[in-house]
Protein backbone atom coordinates (compact mmCIF):
# COMPACT_ATOMS: atom_id res chain seq x y z
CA UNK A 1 -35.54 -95.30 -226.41
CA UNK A 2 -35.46 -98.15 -224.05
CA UNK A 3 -35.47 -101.58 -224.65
CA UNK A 4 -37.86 -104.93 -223.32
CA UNK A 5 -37.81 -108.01 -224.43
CA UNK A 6 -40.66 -109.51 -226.26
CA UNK A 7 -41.53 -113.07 -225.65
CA UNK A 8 -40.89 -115.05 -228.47
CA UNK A 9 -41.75 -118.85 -229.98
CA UNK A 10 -38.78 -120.89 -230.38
CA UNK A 11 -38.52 -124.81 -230.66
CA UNK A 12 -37.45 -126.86 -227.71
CA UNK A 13 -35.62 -129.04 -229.35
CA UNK A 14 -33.49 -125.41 -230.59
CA UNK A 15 -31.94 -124.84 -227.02
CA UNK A 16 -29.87 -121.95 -226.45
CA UNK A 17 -27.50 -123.95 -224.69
CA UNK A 18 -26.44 -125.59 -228.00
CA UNK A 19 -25.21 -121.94 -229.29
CA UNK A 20 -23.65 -121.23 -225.96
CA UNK A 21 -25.98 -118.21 -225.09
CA UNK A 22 -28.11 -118.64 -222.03
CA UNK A 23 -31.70 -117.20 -222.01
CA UNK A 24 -30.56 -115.18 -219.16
CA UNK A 25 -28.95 -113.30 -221.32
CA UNK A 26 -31.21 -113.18 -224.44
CA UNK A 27 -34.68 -112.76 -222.92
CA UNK A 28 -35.77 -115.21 -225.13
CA UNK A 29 -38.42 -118.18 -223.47
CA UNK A 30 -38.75 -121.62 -225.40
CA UNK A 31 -41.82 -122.88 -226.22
CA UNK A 32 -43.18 -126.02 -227.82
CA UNK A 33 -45.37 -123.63 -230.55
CA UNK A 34 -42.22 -124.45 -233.34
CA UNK A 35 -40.58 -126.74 -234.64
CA UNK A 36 -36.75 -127.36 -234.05
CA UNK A 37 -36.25 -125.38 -238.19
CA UNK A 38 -38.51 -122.30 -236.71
CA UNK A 39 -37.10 -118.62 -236.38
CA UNK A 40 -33.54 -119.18 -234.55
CA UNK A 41 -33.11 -115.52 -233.80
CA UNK A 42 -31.77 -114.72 -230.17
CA UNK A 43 -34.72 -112.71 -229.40
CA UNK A 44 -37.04 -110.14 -230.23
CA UNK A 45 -37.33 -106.81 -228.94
CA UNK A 46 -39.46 -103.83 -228.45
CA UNK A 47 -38.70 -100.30 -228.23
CA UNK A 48 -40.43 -97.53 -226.27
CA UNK A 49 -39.40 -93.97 -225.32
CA UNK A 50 -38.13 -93.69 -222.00
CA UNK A 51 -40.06 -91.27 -220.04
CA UNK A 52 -37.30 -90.46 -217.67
CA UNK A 53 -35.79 -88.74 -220.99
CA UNK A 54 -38.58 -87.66 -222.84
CA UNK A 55 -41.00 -85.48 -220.55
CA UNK A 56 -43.91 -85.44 -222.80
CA UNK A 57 -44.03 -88.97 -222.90
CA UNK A 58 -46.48 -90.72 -219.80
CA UNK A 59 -46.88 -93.90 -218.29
CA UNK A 60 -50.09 -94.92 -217.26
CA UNK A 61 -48.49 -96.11 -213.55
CA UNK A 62 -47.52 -92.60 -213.02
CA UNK A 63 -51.42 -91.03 -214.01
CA UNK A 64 -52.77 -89.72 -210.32
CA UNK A 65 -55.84 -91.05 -209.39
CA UNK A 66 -59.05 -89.72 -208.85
CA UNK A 67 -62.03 -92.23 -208.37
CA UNK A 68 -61.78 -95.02 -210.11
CA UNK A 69 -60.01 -93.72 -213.04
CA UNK A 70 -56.39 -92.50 -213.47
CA UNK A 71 -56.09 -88.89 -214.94
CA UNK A 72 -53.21 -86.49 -215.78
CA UNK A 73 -53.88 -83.13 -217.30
CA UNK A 74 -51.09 -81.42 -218.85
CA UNK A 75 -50.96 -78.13 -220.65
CA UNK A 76 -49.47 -78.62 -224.31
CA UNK A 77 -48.20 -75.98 -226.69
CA UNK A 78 -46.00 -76.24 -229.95
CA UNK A 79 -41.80 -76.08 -228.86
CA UNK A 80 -38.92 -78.62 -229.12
CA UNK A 81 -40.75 -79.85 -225.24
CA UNK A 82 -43.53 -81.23 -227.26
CA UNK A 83 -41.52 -82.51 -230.07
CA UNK A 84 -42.34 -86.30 -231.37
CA UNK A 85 -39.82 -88.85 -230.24
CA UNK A 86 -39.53 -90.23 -234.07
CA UNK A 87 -40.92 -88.50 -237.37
CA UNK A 88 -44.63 -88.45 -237.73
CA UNK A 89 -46.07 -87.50 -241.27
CA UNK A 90 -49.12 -85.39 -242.08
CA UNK A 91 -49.31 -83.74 -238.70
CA UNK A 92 -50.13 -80.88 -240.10
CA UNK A 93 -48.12 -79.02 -237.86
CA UNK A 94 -50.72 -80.26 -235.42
CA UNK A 95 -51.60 -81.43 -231.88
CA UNK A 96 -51.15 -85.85 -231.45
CA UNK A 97 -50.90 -88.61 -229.05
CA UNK A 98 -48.99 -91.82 -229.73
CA UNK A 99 -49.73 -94.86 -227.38
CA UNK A 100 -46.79 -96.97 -226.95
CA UNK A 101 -46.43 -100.18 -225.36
CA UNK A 102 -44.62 -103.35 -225.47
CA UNK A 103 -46.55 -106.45 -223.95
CA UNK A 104 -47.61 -109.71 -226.03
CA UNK A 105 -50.94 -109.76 -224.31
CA UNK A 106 -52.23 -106.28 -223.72
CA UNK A 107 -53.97 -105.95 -220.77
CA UNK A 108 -57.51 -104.94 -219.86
CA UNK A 109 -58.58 -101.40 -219.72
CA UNK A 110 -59.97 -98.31 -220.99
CA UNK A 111 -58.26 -94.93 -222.13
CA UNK A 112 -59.87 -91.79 -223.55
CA UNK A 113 -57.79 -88.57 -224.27
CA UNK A 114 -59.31 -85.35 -225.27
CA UNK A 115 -58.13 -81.41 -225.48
CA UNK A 116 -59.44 -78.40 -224.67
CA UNK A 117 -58.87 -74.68 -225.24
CA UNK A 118 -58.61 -72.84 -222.06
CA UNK A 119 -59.93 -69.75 -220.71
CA UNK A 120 -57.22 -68.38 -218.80
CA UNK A 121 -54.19 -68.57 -216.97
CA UNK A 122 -54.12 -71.20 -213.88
CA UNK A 123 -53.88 -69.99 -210.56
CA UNK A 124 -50.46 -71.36 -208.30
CA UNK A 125 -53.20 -73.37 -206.64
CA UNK A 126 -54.40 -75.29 -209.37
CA UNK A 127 -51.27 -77.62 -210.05
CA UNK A 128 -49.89 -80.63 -208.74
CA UNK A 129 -46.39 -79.84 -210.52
CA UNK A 130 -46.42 -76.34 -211.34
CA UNK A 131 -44.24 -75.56 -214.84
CA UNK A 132 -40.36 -74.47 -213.52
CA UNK A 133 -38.26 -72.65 -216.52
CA UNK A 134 -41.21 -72.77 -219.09
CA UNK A 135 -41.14 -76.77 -218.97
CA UNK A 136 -44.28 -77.36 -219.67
CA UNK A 137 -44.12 -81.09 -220.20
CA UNK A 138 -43.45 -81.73 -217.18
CA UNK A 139 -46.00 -80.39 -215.43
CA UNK A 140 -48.89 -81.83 -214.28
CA UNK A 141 -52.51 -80.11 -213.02
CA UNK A 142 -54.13 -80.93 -209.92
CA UNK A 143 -57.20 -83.30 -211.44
CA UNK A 144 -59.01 -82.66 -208.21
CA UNK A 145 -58.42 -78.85 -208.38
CA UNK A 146 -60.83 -76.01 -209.50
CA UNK A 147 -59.16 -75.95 -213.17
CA UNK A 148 -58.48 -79.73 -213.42
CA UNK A 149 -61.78 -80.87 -211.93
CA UNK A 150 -64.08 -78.10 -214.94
CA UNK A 151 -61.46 -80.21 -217.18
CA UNK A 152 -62.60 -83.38 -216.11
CA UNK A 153 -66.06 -82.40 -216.09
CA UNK A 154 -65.80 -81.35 -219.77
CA UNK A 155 -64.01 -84.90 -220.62
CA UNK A 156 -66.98 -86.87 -218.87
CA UNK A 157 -69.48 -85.10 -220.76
CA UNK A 158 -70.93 -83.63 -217.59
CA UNK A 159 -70.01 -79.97 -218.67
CA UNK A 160 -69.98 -77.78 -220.93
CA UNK A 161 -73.97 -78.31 -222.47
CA UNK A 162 -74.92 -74.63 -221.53
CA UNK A 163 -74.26 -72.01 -224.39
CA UNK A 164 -71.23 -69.82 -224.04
CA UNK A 165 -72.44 -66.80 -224.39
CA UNK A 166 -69.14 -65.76 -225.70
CA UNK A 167 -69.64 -67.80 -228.82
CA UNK A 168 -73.06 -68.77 -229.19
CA UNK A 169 -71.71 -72.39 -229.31
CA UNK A 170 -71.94 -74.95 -226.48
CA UNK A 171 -68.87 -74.76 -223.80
CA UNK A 172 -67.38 -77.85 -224.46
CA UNK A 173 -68.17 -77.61 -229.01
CA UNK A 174 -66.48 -74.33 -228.87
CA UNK A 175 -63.39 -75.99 -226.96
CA UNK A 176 -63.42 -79.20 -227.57
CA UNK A 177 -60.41 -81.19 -229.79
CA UNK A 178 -61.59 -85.09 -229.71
CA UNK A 179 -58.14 -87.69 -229.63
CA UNK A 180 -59.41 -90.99 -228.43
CA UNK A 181 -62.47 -92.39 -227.24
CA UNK A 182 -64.48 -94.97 -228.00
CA UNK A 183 -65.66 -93.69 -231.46
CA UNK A 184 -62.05 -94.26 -232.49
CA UNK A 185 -60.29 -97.35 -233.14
CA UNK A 186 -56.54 -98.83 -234.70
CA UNK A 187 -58.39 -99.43 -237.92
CA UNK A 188 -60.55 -96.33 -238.50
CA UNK A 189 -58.24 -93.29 -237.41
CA UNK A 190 -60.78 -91.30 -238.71
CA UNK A 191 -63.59 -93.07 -236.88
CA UNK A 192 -67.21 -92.27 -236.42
CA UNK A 193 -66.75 -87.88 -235.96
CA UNK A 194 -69.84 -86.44 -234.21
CA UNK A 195 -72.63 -85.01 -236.55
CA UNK A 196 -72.32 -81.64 -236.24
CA UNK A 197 -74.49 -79.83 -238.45
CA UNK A 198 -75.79 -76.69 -236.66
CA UNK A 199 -74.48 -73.92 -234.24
CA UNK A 200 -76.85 -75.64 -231.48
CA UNK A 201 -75.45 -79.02 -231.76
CA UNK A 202 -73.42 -80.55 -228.65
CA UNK A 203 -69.83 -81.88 -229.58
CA UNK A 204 -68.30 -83.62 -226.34
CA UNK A 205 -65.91 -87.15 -225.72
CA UNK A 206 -67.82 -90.32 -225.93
CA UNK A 207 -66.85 -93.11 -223.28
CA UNK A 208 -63.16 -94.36 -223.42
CA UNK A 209 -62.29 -96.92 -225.24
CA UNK A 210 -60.64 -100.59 -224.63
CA UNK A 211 -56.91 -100.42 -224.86
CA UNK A 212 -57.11 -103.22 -227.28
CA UNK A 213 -58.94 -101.51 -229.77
CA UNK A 214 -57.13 -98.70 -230.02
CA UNK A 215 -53.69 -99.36 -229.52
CA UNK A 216 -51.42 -100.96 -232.83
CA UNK A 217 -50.57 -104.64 -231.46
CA UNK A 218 -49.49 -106.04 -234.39
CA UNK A 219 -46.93 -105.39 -237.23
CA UNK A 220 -49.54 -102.76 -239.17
CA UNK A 221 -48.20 -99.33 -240.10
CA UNK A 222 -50.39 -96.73 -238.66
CA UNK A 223 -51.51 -94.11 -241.94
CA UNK A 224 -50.55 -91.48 -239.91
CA UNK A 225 -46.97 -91.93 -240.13
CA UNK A 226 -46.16 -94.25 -236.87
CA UNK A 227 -43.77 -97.00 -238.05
CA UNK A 228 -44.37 -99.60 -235.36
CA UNK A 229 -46.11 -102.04 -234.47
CA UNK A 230 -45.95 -101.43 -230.87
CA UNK A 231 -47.56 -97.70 -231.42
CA UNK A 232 -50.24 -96.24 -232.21
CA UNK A 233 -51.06 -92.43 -233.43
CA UNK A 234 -54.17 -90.46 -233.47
CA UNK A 235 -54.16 -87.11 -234.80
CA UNK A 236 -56.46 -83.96 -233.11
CA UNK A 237 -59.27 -82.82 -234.64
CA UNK A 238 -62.09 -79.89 -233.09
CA UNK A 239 -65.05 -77.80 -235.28
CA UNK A 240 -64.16 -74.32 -233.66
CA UNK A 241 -62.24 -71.40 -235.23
CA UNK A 242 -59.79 -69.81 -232.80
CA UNK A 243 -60.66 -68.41 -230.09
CA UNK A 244 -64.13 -70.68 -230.39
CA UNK A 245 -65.73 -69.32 -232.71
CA UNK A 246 -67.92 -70.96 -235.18
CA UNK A 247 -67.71 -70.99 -238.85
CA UNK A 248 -69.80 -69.14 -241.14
CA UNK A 249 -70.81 -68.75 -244.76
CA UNK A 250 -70.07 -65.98 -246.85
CA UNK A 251 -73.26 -64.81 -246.25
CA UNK A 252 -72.45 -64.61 -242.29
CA UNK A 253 -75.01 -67.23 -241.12
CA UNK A 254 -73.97 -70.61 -239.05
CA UNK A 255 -72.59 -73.18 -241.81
CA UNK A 256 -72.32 -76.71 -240.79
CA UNK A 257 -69.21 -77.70 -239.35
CA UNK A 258 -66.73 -80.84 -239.98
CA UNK A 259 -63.48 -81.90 -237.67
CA UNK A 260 -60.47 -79.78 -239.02
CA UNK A 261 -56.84 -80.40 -237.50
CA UNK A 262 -55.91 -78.95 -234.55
CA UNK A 263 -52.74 -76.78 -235.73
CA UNK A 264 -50.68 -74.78 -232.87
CA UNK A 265 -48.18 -72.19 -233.59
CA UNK A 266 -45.18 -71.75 -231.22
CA UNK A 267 -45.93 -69.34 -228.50
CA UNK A 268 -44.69 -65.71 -228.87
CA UNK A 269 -41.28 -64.66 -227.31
CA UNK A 270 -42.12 -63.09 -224.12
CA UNK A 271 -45.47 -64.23 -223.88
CA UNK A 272 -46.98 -66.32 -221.45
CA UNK A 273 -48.63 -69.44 -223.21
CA UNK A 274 -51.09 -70.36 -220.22
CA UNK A 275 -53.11 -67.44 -220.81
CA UNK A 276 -54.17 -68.15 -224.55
CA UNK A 277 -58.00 -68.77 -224.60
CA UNK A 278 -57.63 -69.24 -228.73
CA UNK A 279 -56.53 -72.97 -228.67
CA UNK A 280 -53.90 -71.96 -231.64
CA UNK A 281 -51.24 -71.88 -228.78
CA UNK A 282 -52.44 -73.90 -225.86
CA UNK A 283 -54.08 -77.01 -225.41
CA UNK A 284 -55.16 -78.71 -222.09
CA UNK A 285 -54.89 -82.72 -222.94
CA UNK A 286 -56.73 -84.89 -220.38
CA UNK A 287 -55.32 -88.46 -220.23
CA UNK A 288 -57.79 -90.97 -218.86
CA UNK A 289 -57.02 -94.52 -218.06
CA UNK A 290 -59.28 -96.90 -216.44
CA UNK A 291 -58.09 -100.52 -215.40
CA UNK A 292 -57.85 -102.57 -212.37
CA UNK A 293 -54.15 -103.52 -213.23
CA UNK A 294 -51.78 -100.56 -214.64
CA UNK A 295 -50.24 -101.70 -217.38
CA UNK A 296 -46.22 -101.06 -216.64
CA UNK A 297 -44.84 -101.01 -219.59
CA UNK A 298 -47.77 -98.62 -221.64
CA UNK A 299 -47.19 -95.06 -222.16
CA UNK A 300 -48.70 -92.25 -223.98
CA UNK A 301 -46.74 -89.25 -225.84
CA UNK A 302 -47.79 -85.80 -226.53
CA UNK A 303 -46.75 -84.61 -229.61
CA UNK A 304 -47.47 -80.91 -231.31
CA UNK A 305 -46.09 -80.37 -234.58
């Protein structure tokens, strides 16, 4: 983890000169919100992963941008790569993003982050970092490219309508696993799920949501298991079976469909991960942020089990 200080309210009258520690030191900054009795701690400080040490953990300054948003696509599958930086209960062995951030005002902006089974393996042409020694963490697809740009295209709700005549299911239904948008919110984790009560119905991200609204900012313990107030966690969820098909009743016939986990099992030894078109192995998570100032000190994890 690394470490920023947090701006915090301490009296005038309580200056740090008095205790011999200068605020050069502390990080604290005095304030005329207290009185001279208030809070005398030294300071107060926030912790966040360090991304230098923890490749499946992303700051927003280093998303690539295409248009006016800031993407990065990254191909996630369960292995210690992909492990959470801190225990996370009832993930269900699952996929999971946690937004961290550390920043008494949070700044304006959008994010939206969704996942998507794949179809096949990537060509060499289709990354901006390709994977080197299985590290898939830390690699990153070309947004622009053939793959990243259907990808995007899925995430914006501007593909994937047409049936797949694969499955019978819409494109983006049948590979859709919905993580934040702006349908979810820090106080409904759960949020408003799409209706989806037929084998015709259209499951795809809604627009992204304000950083404000979905990120912790405050001293409340997310349900999911994230113990500070400086995170947030939100849990995947999709309506396909593997592979993208859609669930039936014991009589065979379409039976409506709600959001179920989406688990991932470690890939097999000697198999090649990118090529799963099941979504039990790989997931492609699209990060979106959208802001006219980055936010330096945000970041987003990837977790999977």
């Amino acid at each position: 983890m690394k470490f920023r200080p947090r701006l915090i309210a301490l009296g005038v009258g309580l200056a740090l000169a008095a205790v011999g520690i200068p605020t050069a030191v502390t990080g604290a900054y005095l304030t005329t919100t207290a009185t001279a009795s208030a809070d005398t701690a030294l300071g107060s400080w926030c912790s966040v992963p360090d991304p230098a040490k923890k490749a499946n953990v992303y700051a927003l300054s280093d998303f690539q941008s295409v248009g006016s948003s800031r993407v990065l696509i990254v191909p996630v599958v369960r292995s210690a790569q992909f492990a959470s930086t801190e225990g996370i209960a009832n993930t269900t062995d699952g996929l999971g993003i946690r937004l961290w951030g550390c920043a008494d005002k949070i700044p304006a902006g959008s994010v939206r982050v969704s996942a998507w089974r794949g179809t096949g393996a990537p060509t060499a042409g289709d990354w901006s970092v390709a994977p080197a020694a299985g590290n898939l963490a830390a690699a990153r697809l070309n947004p622009a490219g053939a793959l990243g740009s259907s990808l995007r295209a899925l995430a914006d709700g501007t593909g994937g309508q047409a049936i797949d005549p694969a499955t019978g299911v819409a494109a983006s239904t049948s590979r859709y696993s919905w993580l934040v948008d702006a349908n979810r919110n820090r106080s409904d984790r759960a949020g408003a799920v799409p209706a989806c009560g037929g084998k015709d119905c259209v499951v795809a991200p809604s627009g992204a949501a304000s950083l404000d609204s979905v990120f912790s900012a405050n001293a409340e313990a997310a349900p999911s298991g994230a113990i500070h107030g400086n995170s947030a966690v939100y849990l995947a969820g999709n309506y396909y079976a593997p592979g993208g098909t859609w669930p039936t009743t014991p009589a065979g016939t379409a039976a409506p469909a709600s959001a179920h986990p989406t688990v991932l099992t470690p890939p097999a030894a000697g198999t090649n991960p990118l090529e799963d078109t099941t979504g039990s192995v790989l997931q492609w998570v699209v990060l979106e942020w959208t802001g006219a100032q980055v936010p330096p000190s945000f970041e987003i994890e990837v977790f999977a089990g």
